[in-house]
Coordinates of C-alpha atoms and ligand atoms in Angstrom, one line a residue:
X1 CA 35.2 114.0 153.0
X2 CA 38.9 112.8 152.5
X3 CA 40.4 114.9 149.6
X4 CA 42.4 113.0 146.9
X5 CA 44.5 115.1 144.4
X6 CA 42.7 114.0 141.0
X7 CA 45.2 112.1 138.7
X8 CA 44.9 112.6 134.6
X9 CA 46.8 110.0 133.1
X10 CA 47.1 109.7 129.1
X11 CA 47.4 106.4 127.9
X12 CA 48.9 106.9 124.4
X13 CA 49.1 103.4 123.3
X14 CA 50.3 102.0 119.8
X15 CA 50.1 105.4 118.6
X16 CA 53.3 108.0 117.8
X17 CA 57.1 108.0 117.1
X18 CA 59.6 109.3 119.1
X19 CA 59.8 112.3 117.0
X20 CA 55.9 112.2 117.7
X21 CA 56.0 111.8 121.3
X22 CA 58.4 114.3 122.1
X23 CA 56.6 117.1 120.1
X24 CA 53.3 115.8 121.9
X25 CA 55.3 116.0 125.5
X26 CA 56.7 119.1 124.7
X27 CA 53.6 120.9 123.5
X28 CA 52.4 119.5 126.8
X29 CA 54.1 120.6 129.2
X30 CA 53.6 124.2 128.2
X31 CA 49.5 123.9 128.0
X32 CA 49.5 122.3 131.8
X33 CA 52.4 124.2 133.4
X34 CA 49.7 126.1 135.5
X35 CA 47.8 123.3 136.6
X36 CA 49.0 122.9 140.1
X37 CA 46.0 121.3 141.4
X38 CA 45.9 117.8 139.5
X39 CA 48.5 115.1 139.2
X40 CA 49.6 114.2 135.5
X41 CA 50.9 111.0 133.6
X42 CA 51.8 110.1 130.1
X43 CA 52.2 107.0 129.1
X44 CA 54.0 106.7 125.8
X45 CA 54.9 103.4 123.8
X46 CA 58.5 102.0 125.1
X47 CA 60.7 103.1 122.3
X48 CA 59.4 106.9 122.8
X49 CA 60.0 106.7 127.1
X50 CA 63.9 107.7 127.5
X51 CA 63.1 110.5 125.0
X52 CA 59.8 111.8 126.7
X53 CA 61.6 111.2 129.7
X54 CA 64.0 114.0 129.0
X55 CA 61.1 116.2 126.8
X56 CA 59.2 116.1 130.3
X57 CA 62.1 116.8 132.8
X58 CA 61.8 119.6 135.4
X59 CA 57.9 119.6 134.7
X60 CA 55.0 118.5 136.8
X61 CA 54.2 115.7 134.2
X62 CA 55.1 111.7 135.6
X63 CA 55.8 108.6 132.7
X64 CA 54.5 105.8 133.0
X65 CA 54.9 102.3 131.1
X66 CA 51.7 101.1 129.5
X67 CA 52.8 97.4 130.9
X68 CA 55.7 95.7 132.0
X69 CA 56.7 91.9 133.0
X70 CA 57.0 90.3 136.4
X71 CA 60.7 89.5 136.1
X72 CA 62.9 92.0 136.4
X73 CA 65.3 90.3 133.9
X74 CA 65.5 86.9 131.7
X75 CA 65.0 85.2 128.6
X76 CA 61.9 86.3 127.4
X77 CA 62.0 87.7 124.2
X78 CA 60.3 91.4 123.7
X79 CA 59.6 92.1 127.3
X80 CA 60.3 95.0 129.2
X81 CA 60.8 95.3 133.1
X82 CA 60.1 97.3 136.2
X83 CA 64.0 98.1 136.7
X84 CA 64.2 98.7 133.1
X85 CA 60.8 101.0 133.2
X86 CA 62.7 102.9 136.4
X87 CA 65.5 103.7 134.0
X88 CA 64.2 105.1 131.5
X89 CA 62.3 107.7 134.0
X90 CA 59.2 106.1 134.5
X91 CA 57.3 106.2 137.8
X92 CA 54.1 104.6 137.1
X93 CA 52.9 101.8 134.9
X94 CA 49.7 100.8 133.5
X95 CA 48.7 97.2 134.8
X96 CA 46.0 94.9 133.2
X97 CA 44.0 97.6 130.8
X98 CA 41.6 95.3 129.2
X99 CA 43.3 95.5 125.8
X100 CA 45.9 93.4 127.3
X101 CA 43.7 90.9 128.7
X102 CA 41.5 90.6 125.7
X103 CA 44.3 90.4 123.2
X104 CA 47.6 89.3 124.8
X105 CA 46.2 86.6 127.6
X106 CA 46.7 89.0 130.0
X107 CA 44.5 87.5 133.6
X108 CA 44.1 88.4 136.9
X109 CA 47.0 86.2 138.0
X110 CA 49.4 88.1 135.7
X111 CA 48.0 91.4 136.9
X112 CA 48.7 90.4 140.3
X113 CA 52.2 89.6 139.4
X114 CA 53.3 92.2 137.5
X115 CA 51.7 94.6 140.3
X116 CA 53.9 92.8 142.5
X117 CA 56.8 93.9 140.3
X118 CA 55.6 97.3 140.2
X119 CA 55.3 98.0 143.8
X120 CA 58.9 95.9 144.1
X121 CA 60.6 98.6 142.2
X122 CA 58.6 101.7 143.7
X123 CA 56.6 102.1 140.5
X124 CA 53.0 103.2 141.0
X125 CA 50.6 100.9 139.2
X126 CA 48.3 102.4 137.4
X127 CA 45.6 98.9 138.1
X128 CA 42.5 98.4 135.4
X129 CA 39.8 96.7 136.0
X130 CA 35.9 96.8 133.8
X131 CA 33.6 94.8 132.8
X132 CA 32.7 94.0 128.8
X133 CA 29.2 94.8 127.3
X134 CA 28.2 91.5 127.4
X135 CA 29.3 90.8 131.3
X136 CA 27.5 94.4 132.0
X137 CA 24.0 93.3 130.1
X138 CA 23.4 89.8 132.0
X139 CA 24.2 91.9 135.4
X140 CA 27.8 90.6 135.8
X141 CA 29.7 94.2 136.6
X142 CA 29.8 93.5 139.9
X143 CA 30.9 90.3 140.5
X144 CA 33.4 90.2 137.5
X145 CA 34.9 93.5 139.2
X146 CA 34.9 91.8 142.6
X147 CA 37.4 89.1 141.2
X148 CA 39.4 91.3 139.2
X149 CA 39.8 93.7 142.4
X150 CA 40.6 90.7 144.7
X151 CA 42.7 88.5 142.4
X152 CA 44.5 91.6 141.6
X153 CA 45.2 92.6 144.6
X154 CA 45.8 89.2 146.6
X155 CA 48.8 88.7 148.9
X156 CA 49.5 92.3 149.2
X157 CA 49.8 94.0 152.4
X158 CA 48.3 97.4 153.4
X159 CA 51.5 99.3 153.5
X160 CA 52.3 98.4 150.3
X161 CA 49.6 99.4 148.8
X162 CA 49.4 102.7 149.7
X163 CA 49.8 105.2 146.4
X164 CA 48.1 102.8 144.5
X165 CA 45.8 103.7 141.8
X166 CA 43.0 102.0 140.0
X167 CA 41.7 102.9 136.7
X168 CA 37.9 101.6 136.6
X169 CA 37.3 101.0 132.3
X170 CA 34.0 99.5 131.4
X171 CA 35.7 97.8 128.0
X172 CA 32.6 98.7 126.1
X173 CA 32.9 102.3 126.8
X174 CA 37.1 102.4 125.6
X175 CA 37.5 104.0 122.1
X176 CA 33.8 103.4 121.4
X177 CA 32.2 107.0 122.2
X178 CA 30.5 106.0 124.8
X179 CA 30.5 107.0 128.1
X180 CA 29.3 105.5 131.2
X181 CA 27.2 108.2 132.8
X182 CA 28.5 109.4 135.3
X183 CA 26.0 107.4 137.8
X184 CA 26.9 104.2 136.7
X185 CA 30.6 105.4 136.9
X186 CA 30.1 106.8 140.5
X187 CA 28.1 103.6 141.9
X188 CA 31.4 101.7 140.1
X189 CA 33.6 103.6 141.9
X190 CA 32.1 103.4 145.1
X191 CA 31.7 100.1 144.9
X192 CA 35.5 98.7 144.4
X193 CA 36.3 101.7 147.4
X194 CA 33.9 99.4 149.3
X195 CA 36.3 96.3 148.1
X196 CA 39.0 98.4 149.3
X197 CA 37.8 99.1 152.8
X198 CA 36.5 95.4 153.6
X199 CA 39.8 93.9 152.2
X200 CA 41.9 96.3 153.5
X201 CA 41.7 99.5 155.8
X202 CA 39.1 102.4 155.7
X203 CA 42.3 104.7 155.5
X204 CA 43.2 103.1 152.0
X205 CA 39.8 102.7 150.8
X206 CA 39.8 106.6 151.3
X207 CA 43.6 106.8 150.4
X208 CA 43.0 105.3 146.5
X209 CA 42.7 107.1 143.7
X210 CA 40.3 105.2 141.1
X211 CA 40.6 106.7 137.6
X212 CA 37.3 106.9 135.5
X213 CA 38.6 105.5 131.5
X214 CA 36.4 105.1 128.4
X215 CA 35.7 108.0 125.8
X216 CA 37.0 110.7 128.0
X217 CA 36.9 113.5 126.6
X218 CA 37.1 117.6 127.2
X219 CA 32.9 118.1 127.1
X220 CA 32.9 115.6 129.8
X221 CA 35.6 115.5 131.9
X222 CA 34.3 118.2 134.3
X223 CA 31.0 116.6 134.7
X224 CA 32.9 112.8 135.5
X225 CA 35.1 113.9 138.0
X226 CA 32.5 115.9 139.9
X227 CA 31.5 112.7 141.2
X228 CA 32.4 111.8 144.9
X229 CA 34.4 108.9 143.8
X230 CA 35.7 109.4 140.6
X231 CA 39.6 110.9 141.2
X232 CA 41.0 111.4 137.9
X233 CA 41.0 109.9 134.5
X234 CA 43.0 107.3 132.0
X235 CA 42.8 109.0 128.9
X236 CA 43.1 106.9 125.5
X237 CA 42.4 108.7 122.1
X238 CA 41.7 112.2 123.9
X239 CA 45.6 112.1 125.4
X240 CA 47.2 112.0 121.8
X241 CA 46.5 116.1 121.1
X242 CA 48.5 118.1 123.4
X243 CA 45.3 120.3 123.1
X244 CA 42.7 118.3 124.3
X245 CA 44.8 116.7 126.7
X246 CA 45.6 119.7 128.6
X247 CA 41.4 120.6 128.2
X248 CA 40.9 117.6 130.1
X249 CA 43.7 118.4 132.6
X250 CA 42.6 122.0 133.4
X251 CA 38.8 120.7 133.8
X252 CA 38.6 122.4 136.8
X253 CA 38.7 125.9 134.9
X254 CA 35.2 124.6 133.3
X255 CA 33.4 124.1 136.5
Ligands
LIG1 P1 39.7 105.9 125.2 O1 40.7 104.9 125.9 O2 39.8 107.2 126.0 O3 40.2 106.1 123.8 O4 38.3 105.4 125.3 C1 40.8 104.8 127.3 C2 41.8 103.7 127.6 O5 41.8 102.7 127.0 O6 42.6 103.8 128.6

């Protein structure tokens, strides 16, 4: 059984100042500093990153952008890049979370792109891919996540994909309260590390961390990531409290 270090990323979104952000970061990395067993990722909005950045140095706590464009610089009004991501402290980026793609055009050729921009300026992308409530009920999930794995992932070569982490987000379950149990999670999980192996290498299909995301919370975080294939978690609404963030962090000590 090949034994991946679980990743708990907090996807923070539209949500807090910098004033905000740094009080969150800081209150943070006090409730984790003992958690030496897990990786762990913020994501704030831009305008907070530099600050977090610094709220967050010396601790065991990565940033991460929560998108970023495929070119590193140019004329394209209200964009942010990999090299300018790097700068500000980040080392990870969140690539193709399905609020992008249903509101902001966001497809699997873009994802591919801007992964490619990731991995070109050593960023580690954070990759989403789920299916919506309505793909799920007429027995979709599988096929839409076979495309959004192999369109995302096109062109790329096994090296460079090694670190790479995907975040597996069924859309109906993100900010809704529900859950996917954590059977249909697992069989989702296993599945795109299935993807991984026939597309790639049994060593990165074992190698890649997939992130369960969608109403994670504290109460259920230990039970999730019990799962054979579940490695972590994106955290939206349950990452904004420094509390229940660190809950879901530590869910170890609830086993
Ligand atoms: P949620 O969001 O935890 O609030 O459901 C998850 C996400 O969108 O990454």
């Amino acid at each position: 059984m090949p034994t991946r270090t679980p990743l708990i990323a907090g996807n923070w979104k539209m949500y807090k100042t910098v004033t905000e952000a740094v009080a969150t970061a800081t209150e943070l990395v006090g409730r984790v500093a003992d958690a030496d067993d897990v990786e762990i990722m913020v994501a704030p909005s831009f305008t907070a990153l530099a600050a977090v950045a610094s709220a967050l140095a010396g601790s065991r706590i990565a940033l991460g952008g929560q998108n970023l464009h495929w070119e590193s610089e140019g004329a394209f009004t209200g964009e942010v890049s990999a090299p300018m991501l790097v700068s500000a402290g980040c080392s990870h980026v969140i690539i193709g979370h399905s609020e992008r793609r249903q509101y902001f055009g966001e497809t699997d050729e873009t994802v591919n792109r801007r992964i490619r921009a990731a991995l070109d300026a050593g960023l580690v992308p954070v990759f989403c891919v789920g299916e919506t409530e309505a793909q799920r009920e007429s027995g979709e999930t599988f096929s839409v996540l076979d495309k959004q794995v192999q369109m995302g992932l096109e062109g790329f070569s096994l090296n460079e994909l090694t670190g790479l982490v995907i975040a597996y987000e069924p859309v109906w379950a993100i900010g809704t309260g529900k859950t996917a149990n954590r059977e249909q999670a697992q069989e989702v999980h296993r599945f795109i590390r299935e993807l991984i192996e026939e597309s790639f290498s049994i060593d990165l299909a074992n190698a890649v961390r997939i992130l369960y995301g969608g109403s994670v919370k504290p109460d259920n975080a230990a039970d999730l990531m019990a799962m054979d294939d579940i490695d972590g978690a994106l955290v939206g609404g349950a990452s904004l409290k420094a509390e229940t963030f660190s809950q879901i962090v530590n869910f170890k000590r609830s086993l």
